[in-house]
Amino acid sequence: METTAGLTFRDATDADVDTLVALVESAYRGDASRAGWTTEADILEGQRTDPEGVLAVIKSPDSRLLTVERDGQVVACCQLEHRGTYAYFGMFAVSPALQGGGVGKVIIAEAERIARETWGVTEMHMTVISVRNDLVAWYERRGYRRTGQMAPFPYGDERFGVPQRDDLQFELLVKPLV
């Protein structure tokens, strides 16, 4: 367990699954997500994740699901997955009530430090829905760059949500960690 800027970071356990599913859903889906700026409610309906998906990340030997607490309450999470020379950053969610206050910057910086020190990786990779211009710009301000490498959105697989438009795809963003 490590503490940074009043936040405590720890690896998620099986007991955290329901809390983390609720957190991720609140940050991205439905009316509750509109309290923050990371909402996807206008482009996707349905679920963002489910208990099985969260548990799979917790159980994966090459993955860590960082759980972030403030005053004993879970306020954020992010996935780190070791993929050879780089780490994958995903499932990033900050409670909508705390978005816009600098918490996300602290968390991503700590996640990068942990990935670099734990696995010795030289890059962090992530995929972002390419039409999320405000979110892409936020990551660019943190040193990530657009690669132009696109992957199709899994239309028809409701585990990833129900698209509200037909132009969704994922873009790979990369940041050197040296």
Short mmCIF file of N, CA and C in Angstrom, two decimals:
data_model
loop_
_atom_site.label_atom_id
_atom_site.label_comp_id
_atom_site.label_asym_id
_atom_site.label_seq_id
_atom_site.Cartn_x
_atom_site.Cartn_y
_atom_site.Cartn_z
N MET A 1 0.83 -1.18 0.00
CA MET A 1 0.00 0.00 0.00
C MET A 1 0.88 1.25 0.00
N GLU A 2 0.59 2.16 -0.89
CA GLU A 2 1.36 3.39 -0.98
C GLU A 2 0.41 4.58 -0.93
N THR A 3 0.88 5.67 -0.34
CA THR A 3 0.05 6.86 -0.22
C THR A 3 0.70 8.01 -0.99
N THR A 4 -0.10 8.69 -1.81
CA THR A 4 0.34 9.84 -2.59
C THR A 4 -0.79 10.86 -2.60
N ALA A 5 -0.49 12.08 -2.20
CA ALA A 5 -1.45 13.19 -2.25
C ALA A 5 -2.77 12.84 -1.57
N GLY A 6 -2.70 12.16 -0.41
CA GLY A 6 -3.92 11.81 0.31
C GLY A 6 -4.65 10.61 -0.25
N LEU A 7 -4.08 9.99 -1.28
CA LEU A 7 -4.69 8.81 -1.90
C LEU A 7 -3.88 7.58 -1.51
N THR A 8 -4.57 6.49 -1.28
CA THR A 8 -3.92 5.23 -0.96
C THR A 8 -4.12 4.28 -2.14
N PHE A 9 -3.05 3.68 -2.60
CA PHE A 9 -3.07 2.76 -3.73
C PHE A 9 -2.84 1.34 -3.23
N ARG A 10 -3.66 0.41 -3.69
CA ARG A 10 -3.48 -1.00 -3.35
C ARG A 10 -4.02 -1.85 -4.48
N ASP A 11 -3.61 -3.11 -4.50
CA ASP A 11 -4.15 -4.02 -5.51
C ASP A 11 -5.57 -4.44 -5.09
N ALA A 12 -6.46 -4.52 -6.06
CA ALA A 12 -7.83 -4.94 -5.81
C ALA A 12 -7.85 -6.41 -5.39
N THR A 13 -8.87 -6.75 -4.63
CA THR A 13 -9.11 -8.14 -4.24
C THR A 13 -10.50 -8.55 -4.71
N ASP A 14 -10.80 -9.82 -4.58
CA ASP A 14 -12.13 -10.31 -4.96
C ASP A 14 -13.24 -9.52 -4.25
N ALA A 15 -12.98 -9.11 -3.02
CA ALA A 15 -13.99 -8.39 -2.24
C ALA A 15 -14.31 -7.01 -2.82
N ASP A 16 -13.45 -6.50 -3.71
CA ASP A 16 -13.66 -5.17 -4.30
C ASP A 16 -14.50 -5.19 -5.57
N VAL A 17 -14.80 -6.35 -6.11
CA VAL A 17 -15.41 -6.44 -7.44
C VAL A 17 -16.67 -5.59 -7.57
N ASP A 18 -17.64 -5.76 -6.69
CA ASP A 18 -18.91 -5.02 -6.83
C ASP A 18 -18.69 -3.51 -6.72
N THR A 19 -17.82 -3.09 -5.80
CA THR A 19 -17.54 -1.67 -5.63
C THR A 19 -16.88 -1.10 -6.89
N LEU A 20 -15.96 -1.86 -7.49
CA LEU A 20 -15.26 -1.37 -8.68
C LEU A 20 -16.17 -1.35 -9.90
N VAL A 21 -17.04 -2.33 -10.05
CA VAL A 21 -18.01 -2.30 -11.16
C VAL A 21 -18.88 -1.05 -11.03
N ALA A 22 -19.38 -0.77 -9.83
CA ALA A 22 -20.22 0.40 -9.61
C ALA A 22 -19.45 1.70 -9.91
N LEU A 23 -18.19 1.76 -9.51
CA LEU A 23 -17.37 2.94 -9.77
C LEU A 23 -17.19 3.16 -11.27
N VAL A 24 -16.81 2.12 -12.00
CA VAL A 24 -16.59 2.25 -13.44
C VAL A 24 -17.88 2.66 -14.14
N GLU A 25 -18.98 2.03 -13.77
CA GLU A 25 -20.27 2.39 -14.38
C GLU A 25 -20.62 3.85 -14.09
N SER A 26 -20.38 4.30 -12.85
CA SER A 26 -20.74 5.68 -12.49
C SER A 26 -19.90 6.71 -13.24
N ALA A 27 -18.67 6.33 -13.61
CA ALA A 27 -17.79 7.27 -14.30
C ALA A 27 -18.09 7.39 -15.79
N TYR A 28 -18.72 6.36 -16.37
CA TYR A 28 -18.87 6.34 -17.83
C TYR A 28 -20.29 6.24 -18.36
N ARG A 29 -21.22 5.70 -17.58
CA ARG A 29 -22.54 5.41 -18.12
C ARG A 29 -23.66 6.07 -17.31
N GLY A 30 -24.73 6.34 -18.01
CA GLY A 30 -25.95 6.82 -17.36
C GLY A 30 -25.86 8.24 -16.86
N ASP A 31 -26.95 8.69 -16.25
CA ASP A 31 -27.04 10.07 -15.79
C ASP A 31 -26.02 10.41 -14.72
N ALA A 32 -25.69 9.45 -13.85
CA ALA A 32 -24.72 9.72 -12.78
C ALA A 32 -23.37 10.14 -13.38
N SER A 33 -23.02 9.57 -14.53
CA SER A 33 -21.73 9.87 -15.14
C SER A 33 -21.65 11.31 -15.64
N ARG A 34 -22.79 11.93 -15.86
CA ARG A 34 -22.79 13.31 -16.38
C ARG A 34 -22.29 14.31 -15.35
N ALA A 35 -22.17 13.90 -14.10
CA ALA A 35 -21.62 14.78 -13.06
C ALA A 35 -20.13 15.00 -13.29
N GLY A 36 -19.47 14.09 -13.99
CA GLY A 36 -18.06 14.22 -14.33
C GLY A 36 -17.91 14.53 -15.80
N TRP A 37 -16.68 14.66 -16.25
CA TRP A 37 -16.46 14.99 -17.67
C TRP A 37 -16.06 13.79 -18.51
N THR A 38 -15.89 12.60 -17.92
CA THR A 38 -15.46 11.43 -18.68
C THR A 38 -16.62 10.60 -19.20
N THR A 39 -17.83 11.07 -19.03
CA THR A 39 -19.01 10.30 -19.43
C THR A 39 -18.96 9.87 -20.90
N GLU A 40 -19.44 8.67 -21.14
CA GLU A 40 -19.64 8.18 -22.51
C GLU A 40 -21.13 8.03 -22.80
N ALA A 41 -21.97 8.60 -21.93
CA ALA A 41 -23.42 8.39 -21.99
C ALA A 41 -24.02 8.81 -23.34
N ASP A 42 -23.39 9.76 -24.02
CA ASP A 42 -23.94 10.21 -25.31
C ASP A 42 -23.54 9.31 -26.47
N ILE A 43 -22.52 8.48 -26.28
CA ILE A 43 -22.10 7.63 -27.39
C ILE A 43 -22.33 6.14 -27.12
N LEU A 44 -22.49 5.77 -25.85
CA LEU A 44 -22.70 4.37 -25.50
C LEU A 44 -23.71 4.25 -24.36
N GLU A 45 -24.61 3.30 -24.50
CA GLU A 45 -25.52 2.97 -23.40
C GLU A 45 -25.17 1.55 -22.96
N GLY A 46 -25.88 1.06 -21.96
CA GLY A 46 -25.60 -0.28 -21.47
C GLY A 46 -24.40 -0.27 -20.55
N GLN A 47 -23.83 -1.44 -20.33
CA GLN A 47 -22.76 -1.55 -19.35
C GLN A 47 -21.40 -1.17 -19.91
N ARG A 48 -20.49 -0.78 -19.02
CA ARG A 48 -19.10 -0.51 -19.36
C ARG A 48 -18.23 -1.70 -18.99
N THR A 49 -18.61 -2.38 -17.89
CA THR A 49 -17.92 -3.59 -17.46
C THR A 49 -18.89 -4.43 -16.65
N ASP A 50 -18.42 -5.56 -16.19
CA ASP A 50 -19.26 -6.44 -15.38
C ASP A 50 -18.38 -7.16 -14.36
N PRO A 51 -19.00 -7.82 -13.37
CA PRO A 51 -18.19 -8.48 -12.34
C PRO A 51 -17.20 -9.49 -12.91
N GLU A 52 -17.58 -10.21 -13.94
CA GLU A 52 -16.68 -11.20 -14.54
C GLU A 52 -15.45 -10.53 -15.16
N GLY A 53 -15.65 -9.41 -15.83
CA GLY A 53 -14.54 -8.68 -16.43
C GLY A 53 -13.58 -8.13 -15.40
N VAL A 54 -14.12 -7.57 -14.32
CA VAL A 54 -13.27 -7.03 -13.27
C VAL A 54 -12.51 -8.16 -12.57
N LEU A 55 -13.19 -9.25 -12.28
CA LEU A 55 -12.54 -10.38 -11.61
C LEU A 55 -11.43 -10.97 -12.48
N ALA A 56 -11.65 -11.00 -13.79
CA ALA A 56 -10.62 -11.53 -14.69
C ALA A 56 -9.35 -10.68 -14.62
N VAL A 57 -9.49 -9.36 -14.51
CA VAL A 57 -8.32 -8.49 -14.40
C VAL A 57 -7.61 -8.75 -13.06
N ILE A 58 -8.39 -8.88 -12.00
CA ILE A 58 -7.80 -9.12 -10.67
C ILE A 58 -7.02 -10.44 -10.66
N LYS A 59 -7.56 -11.46 -11.31
CA LYS A 59 -6.96 -12.80 -11.27
C LYS A 59 -5.82 -13.00 -12.26
N SER A 60 -5.72 -12.16 -13.28
CA SER A 60 -4.70 -12.33 -14.31
C SER A 60 -3.29 -12.18 -13.72
N PRO A 61 -2.40 -13.13 -13.99
CA PRO A 61 -1.06 -13.05 -13.41
C PRO A 61 -0.21 -11.89 -13.93
N ASP A 62 -0.50 -11.37 -15.11
CA ASP A 62 0.27 -10.27 -15.68
C ASP A 62 -0.40 -8.92 -15.50
N SER A 63 -1.41 -8.86 -14.63
CA SER A 63 -2.22 -7.66 -14.52
C SER A 63 -2.37 -7.24 -13.06
N ARG A 64 -2.53 -5.95 -12.86
CA ARG A 64 -2.85 -5.41 -11.55
C ARG A 64 -4.03 -4.47 -11.73
N LEU A 65 -4.99 -4.55 -10.82
CA LEU A 65 -6.09 -3.59 -10.83
C LEU A 65 -5.88 -2.72 -9.59
N LEU A 66 -5.30 -1.54 -9.81
CA LEU A 66 -5.03 -0.63 -8.70
C LEU A 66 -6.35 -0.03 -8.22
N THR A 67 -6.54 -0.12 -6.92
CA THR A 67 -7.71 0.47 -6.28
C THR A 67 -7.20 1.67 -5.50
N VAL A 68 -7.86 2.81 -5.69
CA VAL A 68 -7.42 4.06 -5.08
C VAL A 68 -8.47 4.50 -4.07
N GLU A 69 -8.00 4.74 -2.85
CA GLU A 69 -8.90 5.15 -1.78
C GLU A 69 -8.51 6.52 -1.24
N ARG A 70 -9.52 7.22 -0.76
CA ARG A 70 -9.31 8.47 -0.02
C ARG A 70 -10.21 8.37 1.21
N ASP A 71 -9.63 8.52 2.37
CA ASP A 71 -10.39 8.43 3.63
C ASP A 71 -11.18 7.12 3.72
N GLY A 72 -10.56 6.03 3.27
CA GLY A 72 -11.19 4.72 3.38
C GLY A 72 -12.26 4.41 2.35
N GLN A 73 -12.52 5.33 1.44
CA GLN A 73 -13.52 5.12 0.39
C GLN A 73 -12.83 4.90 -0.94
N VAL A 74 -13.31 3.94 -1.73
CA VAL A 74 -12.78 3.72 -3.07
C VAL A 74 -13.24 4.87 -3.96
N VAL A 75 -12.27 5.60 -4.55
CA VAL A 75 -12.60 6.76 -5.37
C VAL A 75 -12.13 6.63 -6.81
N ALA A 76 -11.28 5.62 -7.09
CA ALA A 76 -10.75 5.46 -8.45
C ALA A 76 -10.13 4.08 -8.59
N CYS A 77 -9.89 3.72 -9.85
CA CYS A 77 -9.17 2.48 -10.13
C CYS A 77 -8.54 2.58 -11.52
N CYS A 78 -7.58 1.70 -11.77
CA CYS A 78 -7.00 1.58 -13.10
C CYS A 78 -6.32 0.22 -13.22
N GLN A 79 -6.32 -0.29 -14.42
CA GLN A 79 -5.69 -1.57 -14.72
C GLN A 79 -4.31 -1.32 -15.30
N LEU A 80 -3.35 -2.10 -14.84
CA LEU A 80 -2.02 -2.14 -15.44
C LEU A 80 -1.77 -3.58 -15.85
N GLU A 81 -1.37 -3.77 -17.10
CA GLU A 81 -1.09 -5.12 -17.59
C GLU A 81 0.29 -5.15 -18.23
N HIS A 82 1.12 -6.08 -17.81
CA HIS A 82 2.47 -6.21 -18.33
C HIS A 82 2.42 -6.94 -19.68
N ARG A 83 2.91 -6.30 -20.72
CA ARG A 83 2.91 -6.87 -22.07
C ARG A 83 4.30 -6.74 -22.69
N GLY A 84 5.27 -7.38 -22.07
CA GLY A 84 6.63 -7.35 -22.61
C GLY A 84 7.33 -6.05 -22.30
N THR A 85 7.67 -5.28 -23.34
CA THR A 85 8.42 -4.04 -23.14
C THR A 85 7.53 -2.86 -22.75
N TYR A 86 6.23 -3.07 -22.75
CA TYR A 86 5.32 -1.99 -22.38
C TYR A 86 4.25 -2.49 -21.42
N ALA A 87 3.58 -1.55 -20.79
CA ALA A 87 2.43 -1.85 -19.94
C ALA A 87 1.20 -1.26 -20.61
N TYR A 88 0.08 -1.95 -20.44
CA TYR A 88 -1.20 -1.46 -20.94
C TYR A 88 -1.94 -0.82 -19.77
N PHE A 89 -2.49 0.37 -20.00
CA PHE A 89 -3.25 1.11 -19.00
C PHE A 89 -4.71 1.10 -19.41
N GLY A 90 -5.59 0.63 -18.54
CA GLY A 90 -7.00 0.57 -18.89
C GLY A 90 -7.89 0.64 -17.66
N MET A 91 -9.18 0.49 -17.89
CA MET A 91 -10.20 0.49 -16.85
C MET A 91 -9.99 1.64 -15.86
N PHE A 92 -9.63 2.80 -16.39
CA PHE A 92 -9.37 3.97 -15.56
C PHE A 92 -10.69 4.65 -15.24
N ALA A 93 -10.98 4.76 -13.97
CA ALA A 93 -12.23 5.41 -13.55
C ALA A 93 -11.96 6.22 -12.29
N VAL A 94 -12.48 7.44 -12.30
CA VAL A 94 -12.44 8.32 -11.13
C VAL A 94 -13.87 8.69 -10.81
N SER A 95 -14.22 8.66 -9.54
CA SER A 95 -15.56 9.03 -9.12
C SER A 95 -15.95 10.37 -9.76
N PRO A 96 -17.14 10.46 -10.38
CA PRO A 96 -17.53 11.71 -11.02
C PRO A 96 -17.44 12.93 -10.11
N ALA A 97 -17.68 12.76 -8.81
CA ALA A 97 -17.63 13.88 -7.87
C ALA A 97 -16.22 14.44 -7.73
N LEU A 98 -15.20 13.65 -8.05
CA LEU A 98 -13.81 14.09 -7.91
C LEU A 98 -13.17 14.47 -9.23
N GLN A 99 -13.85 14.27 -10.34
CA GLN A 99 -13.26 14.57 -11.64
C GLN A 99 -13.06 16.07 -11.80
N GLY A 100 -11.96 16.43 -12.44
CA GLY A 100 -11.66 17.84 -12.68
C GLY A 100 -10.88 18.50 -11.56
N GLY A 101 -10.56 17.73 -10.51
CA GLY A 101 -9.85 18.30 -9.38
C GLY A 101 -8.40 17.89 -9.26
N GLY A 102 -7.86 17.22 -10.28
CA GLY A 102 -6.46 16.85 -10.27
C GLY A 102 -6.16 15.44 -9.79
N VAL A 103 -7.17 14.72 -9.34
CA VAL A 103 -6.97 13.35 -8.85
C VAL A 103 -6.48 12.44 -9.97
N GLY A 104 -7.06 12.56 -11.14
CA GLY A 104 -6.67 11.71 -12.27
C GLY A 104 -5.20 11.87 -12.63
N LYS A 105 -4.69 13.10 -12.59
CA LYS A 105 -3.28 13.35 -12.90
C LYS A 105 -2.37 12.61 -11.92
N VAL A 106 -2.72 12.64 -10.64
CA VAL A 106 -1.93 11.96 -9.62
C VAL A 106 -1.96 10.45 -9.86
N ILE A 107 -3.14 9.93 -10.17
CA ILE A 107 -3.29 8.49 -10.34
C ILE A 107 -2.52 7.99 -11.55
N ILE A 108 -2.63 8.67 -12.69
CA ILE A 108 -1.93 8.18 -13.88
C ILE A 108 -0.42 8.27 -13.68
N ALA A 109 0.06 9.32 -13.01
CA ALA A 109 1.50 9.43 -12.74
C ALA A 109 1.96 8.29 -11.84
N GLU A 110 1.19 7.94 -10.84
CA GLU A 110 1.54 6.85 -9.94
C GLU A 110 1.49 5.51 -10.68
N ALA A 111 0.49 5.33 -11.53
CA ALA A 111 0.39 4.09 -12.32
C ALA A 111 1.60 3.93 -13.23
N GLU A 112 2.04 5.02 -13.86
CA GLU A 112 3.23 4.98 -14.71
C GLU A 112 4.47 4.61 -13.90
N ARG A 113 4.61 5.20 -12.71
CA ARG A 113 5.75 4.90 -11.84
C ARG A 113 5.73 3.42 -11.43
N ILE A 114 4.59 2.93 -11.03
CA ILE A 114 4.47 1.53 -10.61
C ILE A 114 4.83 0.60 -11.77
N ALA A 115 4.31 0.86 -12.96
CA ALA A 115 4.60 0.00 -14.12
C ALA A 115 6.09 0.00 -14.44
N ARG A 116 6.69 1.18 -14.42
CA ARG A 116 8.12 1.30 -14.72
C ARG A 116 8.96 0.56 -13.67
N GLU A 117 8.64 0.76 -12.40
CA GLU A 117 9.44 0.15 -11.33
C GLU A 117 9.16 -1.34 -11.15
N THR A 118 7.93 -1.77 -11.36
CA THR A 118 7.58 -3.18 -11.16
C THR A 118 8.06 -4.05 -12.31
N TRP A 119 7.86 -3.57 -13.53
CA TRP A 119 8.14 -4.41 -14.71
C TRP A 119 9.31 -3.92 -15.56
N GLY A 120 9.82 -2.73 -15.28
CA GLY A 120 10.92 -2.21 -16.07
C GLY A 120 10.52 -1.83 -17.49
N VAL A 121 9.25 -1.54 -17.71
CA VAL A 121 8.77 -1.21 -19.05
C VAL A 121 9.21 0.19 -19.45
N THR A 122 9.29 0.40 -20.75
CA THR A 122 9.73 1.70 -21.27
C THR A 122 8.60 2.51 -21.90
N GLU A 123 7.41 1.90 -22.03
CA GLU A 123 6.27 2.61 -22.60
C GLU A 123 4.98 2.19 -21.91
N MET A 124 4.02 3.12 -21.93
CA MET A 124 2.66 2.82 -21.50
C MET A 124 1.78 2.95 -22.74
N HIS A 125 0.92 1.96 -22.97
CA HIS A 125 -0.03 1.97 -24.07
C HIS A 125 -1.44 2.01 -23.51
N MET A 126 -2.34 2.60 -24.27
CA MET A 126 -3.76 2.58 -23.93
C MET A 126 -4.56 2.74 -25.21
N THR A 127 -5.81 2.34 -25.15
CA THR A 127 -6.70 2.60 -26.27
C THR A 127 -7.84 3.48 -25.77
N VAL A 128 -8.22 4.45 -26.60
CA VAL A 128 -9.28 5.40 -26.29
C VAL A 128 -10.22 5.46 -27.48
N ILE A 129 -11.50 5.57 -27.21
CA ILE A 129 -12.45 5.74 -28.31
C ILE A 129 -12.09 7.03 -29.03
N SER A 130 -11.80 6.93 -30.32
CA SER A 130 -11.20 8.04 -31.06
C SER A 130 -12.05 9.30 -31.11
N VAL A 131 -13.36 9.19 -30.97
CA VAL A 131 -14.21 10.38 -31.03
C VAL A 131 -14.25 11.13 -29.69
N ARG A 132 -13.58 10.60 -28.68
CA ARG A 132 -13.53 11.24 -27.36
C ARG A 132 -12.42 12.29 -27.34
N ASN A 133 -12.59 13.35 -28.11
CA ASN A 133 -11.55 14.36 -28.30
C ASN A 133 -11.09 15.00 -26.99
N ASP A 134 -12.03 15.28 -26.08
CA ASP A 134 -11.65 15.90 -24.81
C ASP A 134 -10.77 14.96 -23.98
N LEU A 135 -11.09 13.68 -24.01
CA LEU A 135 -10.30 12.70 -23.26
C LEU A 135 -8.93 12.48 -23.90
N VAL A 136 -8.88 12.39 -25.22
CA VAL A 136 -7.61 12.25 -25.92
C VAL A 136 -6.72 13.45 -25.62
N ALA A 137 -7.29 14.65 -25.64
CA ALA A 137 -6.52 15.86 -25.34
C ALA A 137 -5.97 15.83 -23.91
N TRP A 138 -6.76 15.32 -22.96
CA TRP A 138 -6.30 15.20 -21.57
C TRP A 138 -5.07 14.29 -21.50
N TYR A 139 -5.14 13.14 -22.19
CA TYR A 139 -3.99 12.23 -22.20
C TYR A 139 -2.79 12.86 -22.92
N GLU A 140 -3.04 13.60 -23.98
CA GLU A 140 -1.93 14.27 -24.68
C GLU A 140 -1.21 15.25 -23.75
N ARG A 141 -1.96 15.94 -22.91
CA ARG A 141 -1.35 16.86 -21.94
C ARG A 141 -0.51 16.10 -20.91
N ARG A 142 -0.73 14.83 -20.76
CA ARG A 142 0.05 13.98 -19.83
C ARG A 142 1.21 13.31 -20.55
N GLY A 143 1.44 13.62 -21.84
CA GLY A 143 2.58 13.07 -22.56
C GLY A 143 2.28 11.91 -23.50
N TYR A 144 1.02 11.53 -23.62
CA TYR A 144 0.66 10.46 -24.55
C TYR A 144 0.53 11.03 -25.95
N ARG A 145 0.83 10.20 -26.94
CA ARG A 145 0.70 10.68 -28.32
C ARG A 145 -0.21 9.74 -29.10
N ARG A 146 -0.94 10.34 -30.01
CA ARG A 146 -1.80 9.56 -30.90
C ARG A 146 -0.92 8.82 -31.89
N THR A 147 -1.25 7.58 -32.18
CA THR A 147 -0.45 6.80 -33.13
C THR A 147 -1.14 6.66 -34.48
N GLY A 148 -2.44 6.93 -34.52
CA GLY A 148 -3.19 6.70 -35.75
C GLY A 148 -3.54 5.24 -35.96
N GLN A 149 -3.07 4.36 -35.09
CA GLN A 149 -3.40 2.93 -35.17
C GLN A 149 -4.77 2.71 -34.56
N MET A 150 -5.69 2.23 -35.38
CA MET A 150 -7.08 2.05 -34.96
C MET A 150 -7.42 0.57 -34.85
N ALA A 151 -8.32 0.28 -33.93
CA ALA A 151 -8.88 -1.06 -33.78
C ALA A 151 -10.40 -0.89 -33.78
N PRO A 152 -11.11 -1.85 -34.36
CA PRO A 152 -12.56 -1.70 -34.44
C PRO A 152 -13.23 -1.80 -33.08
N PHE A 153 -14.31 -1.06 -32.93
CA PHE A 153 -15.15 -1.19 -31.74
C PHE A 153 -15.93 -2.49 -31.87
N PRO A 154 -16.10 -3.24 -30.77
CA PRO A 154 -16.80 -4.52 -30.86
C PRO A 154 -18.33 -4.37 -30.94
N TYR A 155 -18.79 -3.84 -32.07
CA TYR A 155 -20.23 -3.70 -32.28
C TYR A 155 -20.89 -5.07 -32.12
N GLY A 156 -22.04 -5.08 -31.47
CA GLY A 156 -22.78 -6.33 -31.30
C GLY A 156 -22.42 -7.08 -30.03
N ASP A 157 -21.36 -6.68 -29.34
CA ASP A 157 -20.97 -7.33 -28.08
C ASP A 157 -21.36 -6.38 -26.95
N GLU A 158 -22.52 -6.61 -26.36
CA GLU A 158 -23.07 -5.68 -25.38
C GLU A 158 -22.29 -5.64 -24.08
N ARG A 159 -21.29 -6.52 -23.91
CA ARG A 159 -20.43 -6.42 -22.73
C ARG A 159 -19.68 -5.09 -22.74
N PHE A 160 -19.53 -4.48 -23.92
CA PHE A 160 -18.80 -3.23 -24.06
C PHE A 160 -19.72 -2.03 -24.24
N GLY A 161 -21.03 -2.27 -24.13
CA GLY A 161 -21.99 -1.19 -24.26
C GLY A 161 -22.77 -1.29 -25.56
N VAL A 162 -23.77 -0.43 -25.66
CA VAL A 162 -24.62 -0.38 -26.84
C VAL A 162 -24.34 0.95 -27.54
N PRO A 163 -23.62 0.90 -28.67
CA PRO A 163 -23.23 2.14 -29.35
C PRO A 163 -24.43 2.96 -29.82
N GLN A 164 -24.29 4.27 -29.71
CA GLN A 164 -25.32 5.20 -30.15
C GLN A 164 -24.94 5.89 -31.45
N ARG A 165 -23.81 5.46 -32.03
CA ARG A 165 -23.37 5.99 -33.31
C ARG A 165 -22.54 4.91 -34.00
N ASP A 166 -22.32 5.08 -35.31
CA ASP A 166 -21.69 4.00 -36.09
C ASP A 166 -20.23 4.26 -36.45
N ASP A 167 -19.60 5.26 -35.82
CA ASP A 167 -18.22 5.61 -36.19
C ASP A 167 -17.23 5.39 -35.05
N LEU A 168 -17.55 4.48 -34.14
CA LEU A 168 -16.67 4.26 -32.99
C LEU A 168 -15.54 3.31 -33.34
N GLN A 169 -14.35 3.67 -32.89
CA GLN A 169 -13.17 2.81 -33.00
C GLN A 169 -12.20 3.22 -31.91
N PHE A 170 -11.25 2.34 -31.62
CA PHE A 170 -10.26 2.61 -30.59
C PHE A 170 -8.96 3.07 -31.24
N GLU A 171 -8.36 4.12 -30.67
CA GLU A 171 -7.04 4.56 -31.13
C GLU A 171 -6.01 4.25 -30.06
N LEU A 172 -4.86 3.76 -30.50
CA LEU A 172 -3.75 3.48 -29.60
C LEU A 172 -3.02 4.77 -29.26
N LEU A 173 -2.87 5.06 -27.96
CA LEU A 173 -2.06 6.17 -27.48
C LEU A 173 -0.85 5.57 -26.76
N VAL A 174 0.32 6.20 -26.92
CA VAL A 174 1.57 5.68 -26.36
C VAL A 174 2.33 6.81 -25.67
N LYS A 175 2.97 6.45 -24.53
CA LYS A 175 3.83 7.40 -23.84
C LYS A 175 5.12 6.69 -23.45
N PRO A 176 6.27 7.29 -23.77
CA PRO A 176 7.54 6.73 -23.28
C PRO A 176 7.62 6.93 -21.76
N LEU A 177 8.17 5.94 -21.07
CA LEU A 177 8.30 6.04 -19.61
C LEU A 177 9.77 6.10 -19.19
N VAL A 178 10.56 6.84 -19.93
CA VAL A 178 11.99 6.91 -19.60
C VAL A 178 12.35 8.24 -19.00
#
